[in-house]
Coordinates of C-alpha atoms and ligand atoms in Angstrom, one line a residue:
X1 CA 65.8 103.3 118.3
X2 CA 63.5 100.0 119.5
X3 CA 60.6 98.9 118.9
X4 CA 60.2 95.2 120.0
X5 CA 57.1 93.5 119.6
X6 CA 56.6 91.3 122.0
X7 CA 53.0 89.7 120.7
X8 CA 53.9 89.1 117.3
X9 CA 54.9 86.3 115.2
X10 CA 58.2 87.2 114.4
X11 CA 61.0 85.9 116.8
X12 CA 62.1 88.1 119.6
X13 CA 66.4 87.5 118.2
X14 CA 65.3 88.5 114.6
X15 CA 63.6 91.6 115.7
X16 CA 66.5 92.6 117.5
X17 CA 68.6 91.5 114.3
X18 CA 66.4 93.5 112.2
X19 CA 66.8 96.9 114.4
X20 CA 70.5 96.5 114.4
X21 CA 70.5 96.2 110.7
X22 CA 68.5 99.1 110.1
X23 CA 70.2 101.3 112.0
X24 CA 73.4 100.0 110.2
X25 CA 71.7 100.7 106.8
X26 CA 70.1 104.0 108.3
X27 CA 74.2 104.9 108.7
X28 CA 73.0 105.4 112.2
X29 CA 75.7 102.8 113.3
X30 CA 78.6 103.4 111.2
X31 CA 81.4 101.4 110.3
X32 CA 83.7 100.5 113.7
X33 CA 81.0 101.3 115.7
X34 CA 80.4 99.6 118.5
X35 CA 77.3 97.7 119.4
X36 CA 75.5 98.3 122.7
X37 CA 77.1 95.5 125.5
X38 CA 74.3 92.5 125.5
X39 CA 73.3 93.9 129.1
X40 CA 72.0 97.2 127.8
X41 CA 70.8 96.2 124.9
X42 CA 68.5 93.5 126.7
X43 CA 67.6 96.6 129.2
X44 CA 66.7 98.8 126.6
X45 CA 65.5 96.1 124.5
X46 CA 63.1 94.4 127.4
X47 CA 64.7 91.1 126.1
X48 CA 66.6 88.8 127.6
X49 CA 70.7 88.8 127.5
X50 CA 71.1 85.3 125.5
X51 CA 68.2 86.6 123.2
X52 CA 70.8 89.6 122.2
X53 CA 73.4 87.0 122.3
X54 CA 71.9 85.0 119.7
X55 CA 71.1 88.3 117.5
X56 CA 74.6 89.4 117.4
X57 CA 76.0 86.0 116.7
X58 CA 73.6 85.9 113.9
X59 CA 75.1 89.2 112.9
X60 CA 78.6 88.5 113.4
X61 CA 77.5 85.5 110.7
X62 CA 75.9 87.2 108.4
X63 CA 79.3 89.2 108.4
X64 CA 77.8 92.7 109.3
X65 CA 79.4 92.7 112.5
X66 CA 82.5 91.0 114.2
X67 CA 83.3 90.3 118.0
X68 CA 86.2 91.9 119.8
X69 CA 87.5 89.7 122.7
X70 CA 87.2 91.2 126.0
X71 CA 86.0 94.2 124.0
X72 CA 82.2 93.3 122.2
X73 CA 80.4 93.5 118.7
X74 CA 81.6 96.0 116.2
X75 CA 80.4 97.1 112.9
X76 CA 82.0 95.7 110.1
X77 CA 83.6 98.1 107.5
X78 CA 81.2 97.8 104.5
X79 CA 83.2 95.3 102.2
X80 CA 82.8 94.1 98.5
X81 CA 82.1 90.3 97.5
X82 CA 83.6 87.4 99.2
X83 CA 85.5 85.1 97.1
X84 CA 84.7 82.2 95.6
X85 CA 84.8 78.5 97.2
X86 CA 86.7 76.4 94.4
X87 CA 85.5 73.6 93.5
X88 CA 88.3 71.3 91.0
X89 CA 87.1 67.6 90.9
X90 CA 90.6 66.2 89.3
X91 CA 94.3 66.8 90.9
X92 CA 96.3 68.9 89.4
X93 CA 99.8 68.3 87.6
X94 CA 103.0 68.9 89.2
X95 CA 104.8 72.0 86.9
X96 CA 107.7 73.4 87.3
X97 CA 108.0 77.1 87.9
X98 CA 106.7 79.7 85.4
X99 CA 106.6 83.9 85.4
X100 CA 110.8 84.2 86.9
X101 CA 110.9 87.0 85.4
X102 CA 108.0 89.0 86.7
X103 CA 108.4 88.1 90.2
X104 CA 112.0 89.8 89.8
X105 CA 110.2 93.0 88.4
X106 CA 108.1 92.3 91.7
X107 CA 111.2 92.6 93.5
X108 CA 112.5 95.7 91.9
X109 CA 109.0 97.3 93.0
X110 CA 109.0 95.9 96.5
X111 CA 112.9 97.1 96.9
X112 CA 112.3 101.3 95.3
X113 CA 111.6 103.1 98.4
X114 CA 109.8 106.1 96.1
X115 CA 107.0 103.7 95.6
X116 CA 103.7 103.2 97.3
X117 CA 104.7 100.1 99.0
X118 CA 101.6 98.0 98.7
X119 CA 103.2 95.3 97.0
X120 CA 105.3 93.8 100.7
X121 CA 103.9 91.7 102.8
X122 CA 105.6 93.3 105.9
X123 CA 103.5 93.3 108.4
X124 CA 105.7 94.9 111.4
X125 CA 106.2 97.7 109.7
X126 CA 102.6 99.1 110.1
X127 CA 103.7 100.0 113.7
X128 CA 107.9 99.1 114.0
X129 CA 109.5 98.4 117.2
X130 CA 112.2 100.0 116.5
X131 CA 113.2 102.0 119.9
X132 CA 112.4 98.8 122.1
X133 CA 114.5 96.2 120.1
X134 CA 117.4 99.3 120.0
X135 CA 116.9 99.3 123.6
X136 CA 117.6 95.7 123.7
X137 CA 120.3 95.8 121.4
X138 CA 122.2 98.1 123.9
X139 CA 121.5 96.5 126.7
X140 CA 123.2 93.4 124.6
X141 CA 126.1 95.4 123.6
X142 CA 127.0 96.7 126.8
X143 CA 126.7 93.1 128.3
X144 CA 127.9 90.8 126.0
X145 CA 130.7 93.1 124.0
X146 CA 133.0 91.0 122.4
X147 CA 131.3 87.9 122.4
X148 CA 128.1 89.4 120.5
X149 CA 130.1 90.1 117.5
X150 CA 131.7 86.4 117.6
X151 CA 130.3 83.3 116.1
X152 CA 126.6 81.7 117.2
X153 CA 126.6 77.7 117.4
X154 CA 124.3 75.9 114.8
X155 CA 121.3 75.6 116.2
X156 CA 121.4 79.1 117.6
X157 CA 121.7 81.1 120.8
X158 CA 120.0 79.0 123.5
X159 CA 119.1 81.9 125.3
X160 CA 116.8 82.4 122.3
X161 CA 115.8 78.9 121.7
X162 CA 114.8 78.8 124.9
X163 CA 112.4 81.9 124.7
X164 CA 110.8 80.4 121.5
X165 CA 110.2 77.4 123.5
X166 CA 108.6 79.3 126.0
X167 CA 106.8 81.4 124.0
X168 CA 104.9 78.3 122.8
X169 CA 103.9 77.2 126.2
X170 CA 102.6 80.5 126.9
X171 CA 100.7 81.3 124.0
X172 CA 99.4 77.5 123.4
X173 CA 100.7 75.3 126.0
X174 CA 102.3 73.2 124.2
X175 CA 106.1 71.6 125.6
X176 CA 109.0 72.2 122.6
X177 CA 112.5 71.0 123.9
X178 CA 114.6 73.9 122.7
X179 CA 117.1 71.4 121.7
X180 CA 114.5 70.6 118.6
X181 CA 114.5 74.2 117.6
X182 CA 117.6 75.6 115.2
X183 CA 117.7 79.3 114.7
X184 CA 118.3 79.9 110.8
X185 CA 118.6 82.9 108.6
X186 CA 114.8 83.8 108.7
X187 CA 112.1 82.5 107.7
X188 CA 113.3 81.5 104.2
X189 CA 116.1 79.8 104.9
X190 CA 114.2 77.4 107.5
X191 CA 112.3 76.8 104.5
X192 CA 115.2 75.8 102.6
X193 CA 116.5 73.9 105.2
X194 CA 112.8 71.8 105.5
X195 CA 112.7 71.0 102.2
X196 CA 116.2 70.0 101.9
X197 CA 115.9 67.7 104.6
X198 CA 112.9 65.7 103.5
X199 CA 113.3 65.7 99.2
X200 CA 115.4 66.0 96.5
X201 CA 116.0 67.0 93.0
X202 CA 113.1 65.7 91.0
X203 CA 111.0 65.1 93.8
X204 CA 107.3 66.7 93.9
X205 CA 106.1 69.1 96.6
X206 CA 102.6 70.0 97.5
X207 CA 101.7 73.6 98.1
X208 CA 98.2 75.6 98.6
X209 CA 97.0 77.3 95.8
X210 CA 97.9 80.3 95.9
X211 CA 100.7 80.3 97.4
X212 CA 104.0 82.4 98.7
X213 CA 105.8 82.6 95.9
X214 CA 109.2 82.6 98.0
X215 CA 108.5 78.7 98.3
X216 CA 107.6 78.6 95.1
X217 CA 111.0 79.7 93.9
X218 CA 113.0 77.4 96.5
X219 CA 111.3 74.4 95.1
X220 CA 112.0 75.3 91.8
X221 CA 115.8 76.3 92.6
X222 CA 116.0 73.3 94.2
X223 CA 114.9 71.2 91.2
X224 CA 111.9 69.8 92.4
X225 CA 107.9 70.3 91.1
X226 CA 105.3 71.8 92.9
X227 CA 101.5 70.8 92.8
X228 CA 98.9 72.5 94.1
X229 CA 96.8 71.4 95.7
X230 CA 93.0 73.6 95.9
X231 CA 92.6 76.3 98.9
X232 CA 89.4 77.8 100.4
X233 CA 89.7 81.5 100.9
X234 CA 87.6 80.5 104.6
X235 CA 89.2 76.4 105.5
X236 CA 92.9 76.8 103.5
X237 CA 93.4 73.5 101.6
X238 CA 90.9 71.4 100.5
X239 CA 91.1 67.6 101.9
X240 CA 89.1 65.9 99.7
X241 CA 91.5 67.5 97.1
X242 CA 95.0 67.0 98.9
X243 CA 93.9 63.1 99.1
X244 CA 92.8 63.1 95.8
X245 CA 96.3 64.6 94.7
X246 CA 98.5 62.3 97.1
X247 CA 96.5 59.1 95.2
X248 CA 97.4 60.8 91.9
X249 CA 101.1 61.7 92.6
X250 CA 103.9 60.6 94.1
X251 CA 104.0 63.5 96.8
X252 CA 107.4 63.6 98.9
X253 CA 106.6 66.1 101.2
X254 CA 103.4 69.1 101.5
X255 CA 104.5 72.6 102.3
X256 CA 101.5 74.3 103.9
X257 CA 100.7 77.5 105.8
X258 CA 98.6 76.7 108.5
X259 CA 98.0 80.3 109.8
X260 CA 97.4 83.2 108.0
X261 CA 98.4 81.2 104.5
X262 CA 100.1 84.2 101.9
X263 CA 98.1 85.2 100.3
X264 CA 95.0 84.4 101.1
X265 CA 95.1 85.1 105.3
X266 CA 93.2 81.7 105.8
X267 CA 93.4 79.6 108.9
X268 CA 92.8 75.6 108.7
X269 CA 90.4 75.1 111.6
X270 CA 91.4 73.0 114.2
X271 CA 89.2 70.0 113.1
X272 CA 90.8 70.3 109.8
X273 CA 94.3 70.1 111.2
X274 CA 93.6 67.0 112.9
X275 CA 92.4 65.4 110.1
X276 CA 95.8 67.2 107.8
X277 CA 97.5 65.3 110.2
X278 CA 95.6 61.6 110.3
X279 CA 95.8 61.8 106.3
X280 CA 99.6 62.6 106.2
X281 CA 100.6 59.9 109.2
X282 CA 98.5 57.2 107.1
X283 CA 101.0 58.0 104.0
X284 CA 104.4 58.6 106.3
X285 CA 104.2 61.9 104.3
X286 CA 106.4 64.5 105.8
X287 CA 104.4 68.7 106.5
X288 CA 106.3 71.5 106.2
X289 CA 104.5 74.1 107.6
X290 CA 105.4 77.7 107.1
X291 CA 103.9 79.3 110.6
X292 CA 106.1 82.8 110.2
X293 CA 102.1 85.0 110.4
X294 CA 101.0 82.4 113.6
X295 CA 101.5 85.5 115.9
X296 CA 99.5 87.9 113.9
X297 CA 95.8 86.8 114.2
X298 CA 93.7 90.5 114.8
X299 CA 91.8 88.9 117.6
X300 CA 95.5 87.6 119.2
X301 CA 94.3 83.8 119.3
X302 CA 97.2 81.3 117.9
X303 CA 96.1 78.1 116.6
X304 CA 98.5 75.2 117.2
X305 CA 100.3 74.2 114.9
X306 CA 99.4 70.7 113.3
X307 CA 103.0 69.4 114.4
X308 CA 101.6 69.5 117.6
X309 CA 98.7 67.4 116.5
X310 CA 100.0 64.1 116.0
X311 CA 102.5 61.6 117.5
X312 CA 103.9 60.0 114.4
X313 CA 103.9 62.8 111.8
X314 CA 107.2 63.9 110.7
X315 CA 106.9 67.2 110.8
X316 CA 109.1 71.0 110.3
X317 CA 107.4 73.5 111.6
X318 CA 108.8 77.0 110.2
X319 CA 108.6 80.6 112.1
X320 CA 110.2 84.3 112.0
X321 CA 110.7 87.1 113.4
X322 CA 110.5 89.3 109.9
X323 CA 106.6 89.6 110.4
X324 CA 106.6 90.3 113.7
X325 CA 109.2 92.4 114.6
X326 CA 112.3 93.1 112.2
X327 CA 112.9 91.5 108.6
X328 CA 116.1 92.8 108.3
X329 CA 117.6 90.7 111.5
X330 CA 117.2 88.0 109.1
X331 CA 116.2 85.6 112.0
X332 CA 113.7 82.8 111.7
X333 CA 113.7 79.1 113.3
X334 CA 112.6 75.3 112.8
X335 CA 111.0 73.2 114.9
X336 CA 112.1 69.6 113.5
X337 CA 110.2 66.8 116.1
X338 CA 112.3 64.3 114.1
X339 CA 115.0 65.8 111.9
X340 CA 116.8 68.0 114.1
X341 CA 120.4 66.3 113.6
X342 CA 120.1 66.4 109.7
X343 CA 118.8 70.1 109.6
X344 CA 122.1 71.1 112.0
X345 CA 124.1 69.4 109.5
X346 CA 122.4 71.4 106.6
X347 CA 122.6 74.7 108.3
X348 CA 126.5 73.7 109.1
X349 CA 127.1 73.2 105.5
X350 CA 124.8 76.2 103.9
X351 CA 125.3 79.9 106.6
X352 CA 127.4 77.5 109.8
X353 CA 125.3 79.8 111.7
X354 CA 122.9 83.4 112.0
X355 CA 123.7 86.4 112.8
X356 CA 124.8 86.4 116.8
X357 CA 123.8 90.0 117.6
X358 CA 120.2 89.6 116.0
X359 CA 119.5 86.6 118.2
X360 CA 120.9 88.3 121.3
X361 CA 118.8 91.3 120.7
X362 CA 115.9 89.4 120.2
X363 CA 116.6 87.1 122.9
X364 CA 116.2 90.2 125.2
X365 CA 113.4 91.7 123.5
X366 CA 111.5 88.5 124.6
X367 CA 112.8 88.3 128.2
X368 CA 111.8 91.3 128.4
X369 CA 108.6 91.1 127.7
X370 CA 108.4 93.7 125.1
X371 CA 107.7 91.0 122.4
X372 CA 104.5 90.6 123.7
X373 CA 103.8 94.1 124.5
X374 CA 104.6 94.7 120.9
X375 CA 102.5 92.0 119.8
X376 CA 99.6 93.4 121.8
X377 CA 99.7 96.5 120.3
X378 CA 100.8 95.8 117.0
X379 CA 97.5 93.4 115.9
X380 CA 95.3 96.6 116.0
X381 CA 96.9 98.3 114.2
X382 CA 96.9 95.7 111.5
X383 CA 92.9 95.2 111.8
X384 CA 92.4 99.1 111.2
X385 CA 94.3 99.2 108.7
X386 CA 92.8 95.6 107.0
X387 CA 89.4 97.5 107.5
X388 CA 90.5 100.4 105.5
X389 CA 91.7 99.2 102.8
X390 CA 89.0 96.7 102.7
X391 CA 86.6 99.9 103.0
X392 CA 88.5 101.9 100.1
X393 CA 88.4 98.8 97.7
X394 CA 84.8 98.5 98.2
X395 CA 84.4 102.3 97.3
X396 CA 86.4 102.7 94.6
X397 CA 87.4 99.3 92.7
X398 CA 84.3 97.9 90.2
X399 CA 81.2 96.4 92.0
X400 CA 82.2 92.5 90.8
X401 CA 85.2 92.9 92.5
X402 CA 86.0 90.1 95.3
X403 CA 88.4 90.2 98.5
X404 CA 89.5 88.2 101.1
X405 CA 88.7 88.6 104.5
X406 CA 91.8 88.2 106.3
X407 CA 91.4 87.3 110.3
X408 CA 95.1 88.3 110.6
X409 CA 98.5 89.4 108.5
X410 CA 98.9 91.9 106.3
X411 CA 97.4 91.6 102.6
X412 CA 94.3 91.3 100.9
X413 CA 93.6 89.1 97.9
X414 CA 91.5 90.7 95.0
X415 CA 89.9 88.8 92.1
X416 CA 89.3 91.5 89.5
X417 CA 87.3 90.8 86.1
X418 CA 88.3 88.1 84.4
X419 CA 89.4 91.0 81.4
X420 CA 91.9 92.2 83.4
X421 CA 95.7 91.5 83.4
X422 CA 97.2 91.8 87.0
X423 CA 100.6 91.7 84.8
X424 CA 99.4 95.2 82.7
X425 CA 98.0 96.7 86.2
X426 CA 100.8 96.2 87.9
X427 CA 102.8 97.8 85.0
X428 CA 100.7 100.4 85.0
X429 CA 101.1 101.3 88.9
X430 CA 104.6 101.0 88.7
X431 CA 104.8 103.9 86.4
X432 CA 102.0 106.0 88.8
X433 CA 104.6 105.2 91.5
X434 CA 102.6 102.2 93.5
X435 CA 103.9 98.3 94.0
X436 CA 101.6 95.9 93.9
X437 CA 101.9 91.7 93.8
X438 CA 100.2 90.7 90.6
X439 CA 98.0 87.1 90.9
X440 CA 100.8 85.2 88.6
X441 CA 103.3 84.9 90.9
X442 CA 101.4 82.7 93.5
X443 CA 100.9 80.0 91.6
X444 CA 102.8 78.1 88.8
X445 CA 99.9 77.6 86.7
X446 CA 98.1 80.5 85.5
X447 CA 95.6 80.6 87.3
X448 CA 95.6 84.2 88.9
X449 CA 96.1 86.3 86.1
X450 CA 93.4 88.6 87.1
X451 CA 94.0 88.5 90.8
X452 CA 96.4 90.8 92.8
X453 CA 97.6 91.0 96.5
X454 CA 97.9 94.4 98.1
X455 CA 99.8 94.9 101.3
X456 CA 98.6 96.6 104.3
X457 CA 101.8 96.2 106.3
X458 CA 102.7 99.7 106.7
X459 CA 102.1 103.0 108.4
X460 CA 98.8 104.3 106.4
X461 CA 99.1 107.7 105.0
X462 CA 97.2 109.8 102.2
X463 CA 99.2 108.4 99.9
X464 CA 97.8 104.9 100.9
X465 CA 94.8 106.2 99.9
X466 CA 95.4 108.1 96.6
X467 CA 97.0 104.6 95.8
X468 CA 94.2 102.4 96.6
X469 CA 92.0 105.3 94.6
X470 CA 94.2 105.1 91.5
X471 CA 94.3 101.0 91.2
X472 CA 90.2 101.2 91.6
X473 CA 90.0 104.1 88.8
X474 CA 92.4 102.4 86.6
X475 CA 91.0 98.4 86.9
X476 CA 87.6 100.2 85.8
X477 CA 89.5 101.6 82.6
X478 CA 91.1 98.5 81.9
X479 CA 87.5 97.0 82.2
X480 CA 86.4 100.0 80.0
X481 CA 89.5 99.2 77.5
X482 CA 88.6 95.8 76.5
X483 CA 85.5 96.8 75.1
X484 CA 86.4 99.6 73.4
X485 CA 90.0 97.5 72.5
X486 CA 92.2 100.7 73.6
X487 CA 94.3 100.8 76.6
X488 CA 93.8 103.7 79.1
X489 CA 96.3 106.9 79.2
X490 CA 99.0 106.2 81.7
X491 CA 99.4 108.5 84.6
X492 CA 100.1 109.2 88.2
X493 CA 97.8 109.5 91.0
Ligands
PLP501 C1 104.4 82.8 103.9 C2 105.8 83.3 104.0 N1 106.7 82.4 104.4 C3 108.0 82.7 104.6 C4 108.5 84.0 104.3 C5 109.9 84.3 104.4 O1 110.1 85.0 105.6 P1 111.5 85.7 106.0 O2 111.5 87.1 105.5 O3 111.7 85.5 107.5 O4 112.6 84.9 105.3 C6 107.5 85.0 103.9 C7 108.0 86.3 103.6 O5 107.3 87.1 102.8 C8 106.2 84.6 103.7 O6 105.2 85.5 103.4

């Protein structure tokens, strides 16, 4: 396999760059293999250790291969094109809401259990935890009894505030009084709760774009705007931009995901948080910042969130347990460093209080450990299945096809060719039986029409495949269509 050179002009990192890169090419090293450990390599290599070092970081840049903590450099799945850095140089408008009813005919997809489900971001269903948190749900019921089916207080069950506290300080060391944390009805409703707390009617909200469009539906039921504000498939949002639209706008609050942003699985580096937070304390502008994927990086690292970044910023800091471990507990939380009195009086007045058992249950299911433990071996699934569908996009969608590369989560964000309708695709894989999330309803300007998010959240089956197959097949006969101005026969897989 090596032939090093030792005498010649070319350096000793790029030779071993070169080998490695041959031998991927070669199919010699396939896709998930894993490189030789830098000690053999420099053995076999007659190079030193940083020398291989510096190779595979090169590699790992060039995106041809990827470290593994504690476990070394692997072969990347062969992927299609990255996506596209944007580059806006004016703010946009604040706009209300647009495309209500195709997101419902999302939901109808997401909710028919006959279909290919690769429209759901549910990410803990690719490996569920269901005969541990059943375990624990005993164990509560044979403890507890009578109480467990009674009423929780406000802010929750401080049994499980205080393991979300905890959790925190063990995953990034960083003190939360449980008494700043209030349990709510998951994710969505500590959303609500957030935004309720910090604007009203008429006021205008800055998301990323794209976005969730769960929080794009609470602002708009709320009566406020949203304006977006531009997002980097590798930073999240854009700085320059966000300042540029807070000098533009009168921005009461910014809504952003940190972590893992839906849908484009980005994560704000840490230098870029800091600053988030600097530009935001300057204005006295409140963050809301929707953390519910923060647990599900592949490589099990957990940035911190930006609340945790600054002294003065007023900040809501919004997790779940629906990603991680069971969406239909309905249990999420807040972290409110300032608000926490006016966010127990909204949760008073809107559900008085979640469900008791659920927070019990999960309560245990933390104490116990098996959180973590699920956690652990939860993430790789996630990346296998991230690699795949990466992998069967690449195969079978057209060559000018672009994707995400999500570090963590469960979807992958496709920008088709600019002739295709996500709206008619997603139409069309209804009828062959598969969900998808078309591009429109992450924004509320049209700005994804040919985009779509596909879900990899899920145990993967044949049918995953067929699925990701068909949508490949049939975006090439849409592409096909417009020039020949007819559209393609329906069908199923
Ligand atoms: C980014 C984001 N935030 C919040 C939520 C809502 O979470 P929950 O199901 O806990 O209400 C979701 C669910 O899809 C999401 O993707």
């Amino acid at each position: 396999m090596l032939s090093i050179d030792k005498q010649g002009d070319t350096f000793l990192y790029r030779q071993v760059i070169d080998l490695i890169a041959e031998n991927i090419d070669s199919g010699t090293l396939r896709p998930g293999d894993r490189l030789p450990s830098l000690r053999k390599m420099s053995k076999t290599a007659g190079v030193s250790i940083p020398t291989v070092r510096q190779a595979y970081v090169e590699l790992e840049r060039q995106r041809r291969v990827e470290s593994r903590p504690q476990s070394g450099f692997y072969v990347r799945h062969r992927a299609g094109n990255d996506l596209v850095r944007p580059t806006r140089t004016k703010a946009l408008k604040p706009v209300p809401l647009s495309g209500r009813s195709l997101m419902e005919r999302v939901y109808d997809g997401v909710n028919d259990p006959d279909l290919v489900p690769l429209g759901i971001a549910n990410p803990c269903m690719a490996r569920p935890a269901a005969k541990t948190l059943h375990r624990s749900m005993k164990r509560v019921m044979a403890r507890a009894e009578e109480r467990s089916l009674g009423y929780a207080s406000t802010l929750g069950e401080p049994t499980l505030r205080r393991q979300i506290a905890w959790h925190y300080l063990d995953t990034i060391g960083v003190q939360v009084e449980p008494e700043r944390i209030c349990i709510t009805n998951g994710g969505q409703e500590a959303l609500l709760l957030a935004l309720r707390a910090v604007a009203s009617a008429g006021d205008v909200i800055a998301v990323e774009t794209p976005t969730y469009h769960g929080l794009l539906e609470l602002i708009d039921s709320l009566g406020m705007l949203a304006v977006e504000v531009e997002t980097c498939p590798e930073e999240g949002v854009t700085l320059a931009d966000l300042v540029r639209t807070l000098d533009e706008h009168p921005v009461k609050a910014c809504m952003f995901s940190t972590t893992l942003g839906n849908p484009l699985g980005v994560t704000m580096p840490d230098d870029d948080r800091r600053r988030l937070v600097r530009i935001l304390e300057e204005r006295d502008i409140p963050l809301i910042e929707d953390d519910v994927y923060g647990d599900l990086r592949f490589d099990g690292s957990r940035p911190v969130p930006a609340q945790f970044l600054g002294r003065k910023l007023r900040a809501l800091t919004c997790g779940s347990f629906s990603k991680t471990a069971a969406p239909g507990y309905r249990i999420g939380w807040i972290v409110a460093n300032q608000d926490i009195d006016e966010i127990a009086r909204l949760k008073r007045a809107f559900s008085c209080s979640s469900g008791f058992l659920q927070q019990l249950t999960l309560a245990d299911f933390m104490a116990s450990g098996d959180y973590q433990r699920h956690l652990k071996a939860l993430r790789p699934v996630l990346r296998r299945n991230a690699e795949r569908m990466a992998a069967l996009v690449a195969e079978h969608f057209p060559a000018e096809t672009r994707t995400s590369r999500p570090l963590g989560g469960s979807v992958l964000w496709l920008e088709l060719d600019r002739q295709v309708s996500a709206e008619t695709l997603f139409d069309d894989a209804i009828e062959a039986g598969i969900s998808i999330a078309p591009g429109h309803i992450f924004s509320p300007c049209d700005c994804y029409k040919n985009f779509i998010r596909l879900s990899f959240g899920h145990p993967w089956d044949e049918r995953t495949d067929e699925a990701i197959r068909w949508l490949g097949q049939r975006v090439s006969q849409l592409v096909a269509s417009q020039a020949n101005g007819r559209h393609p026969k329906k069908g199923r897989p």
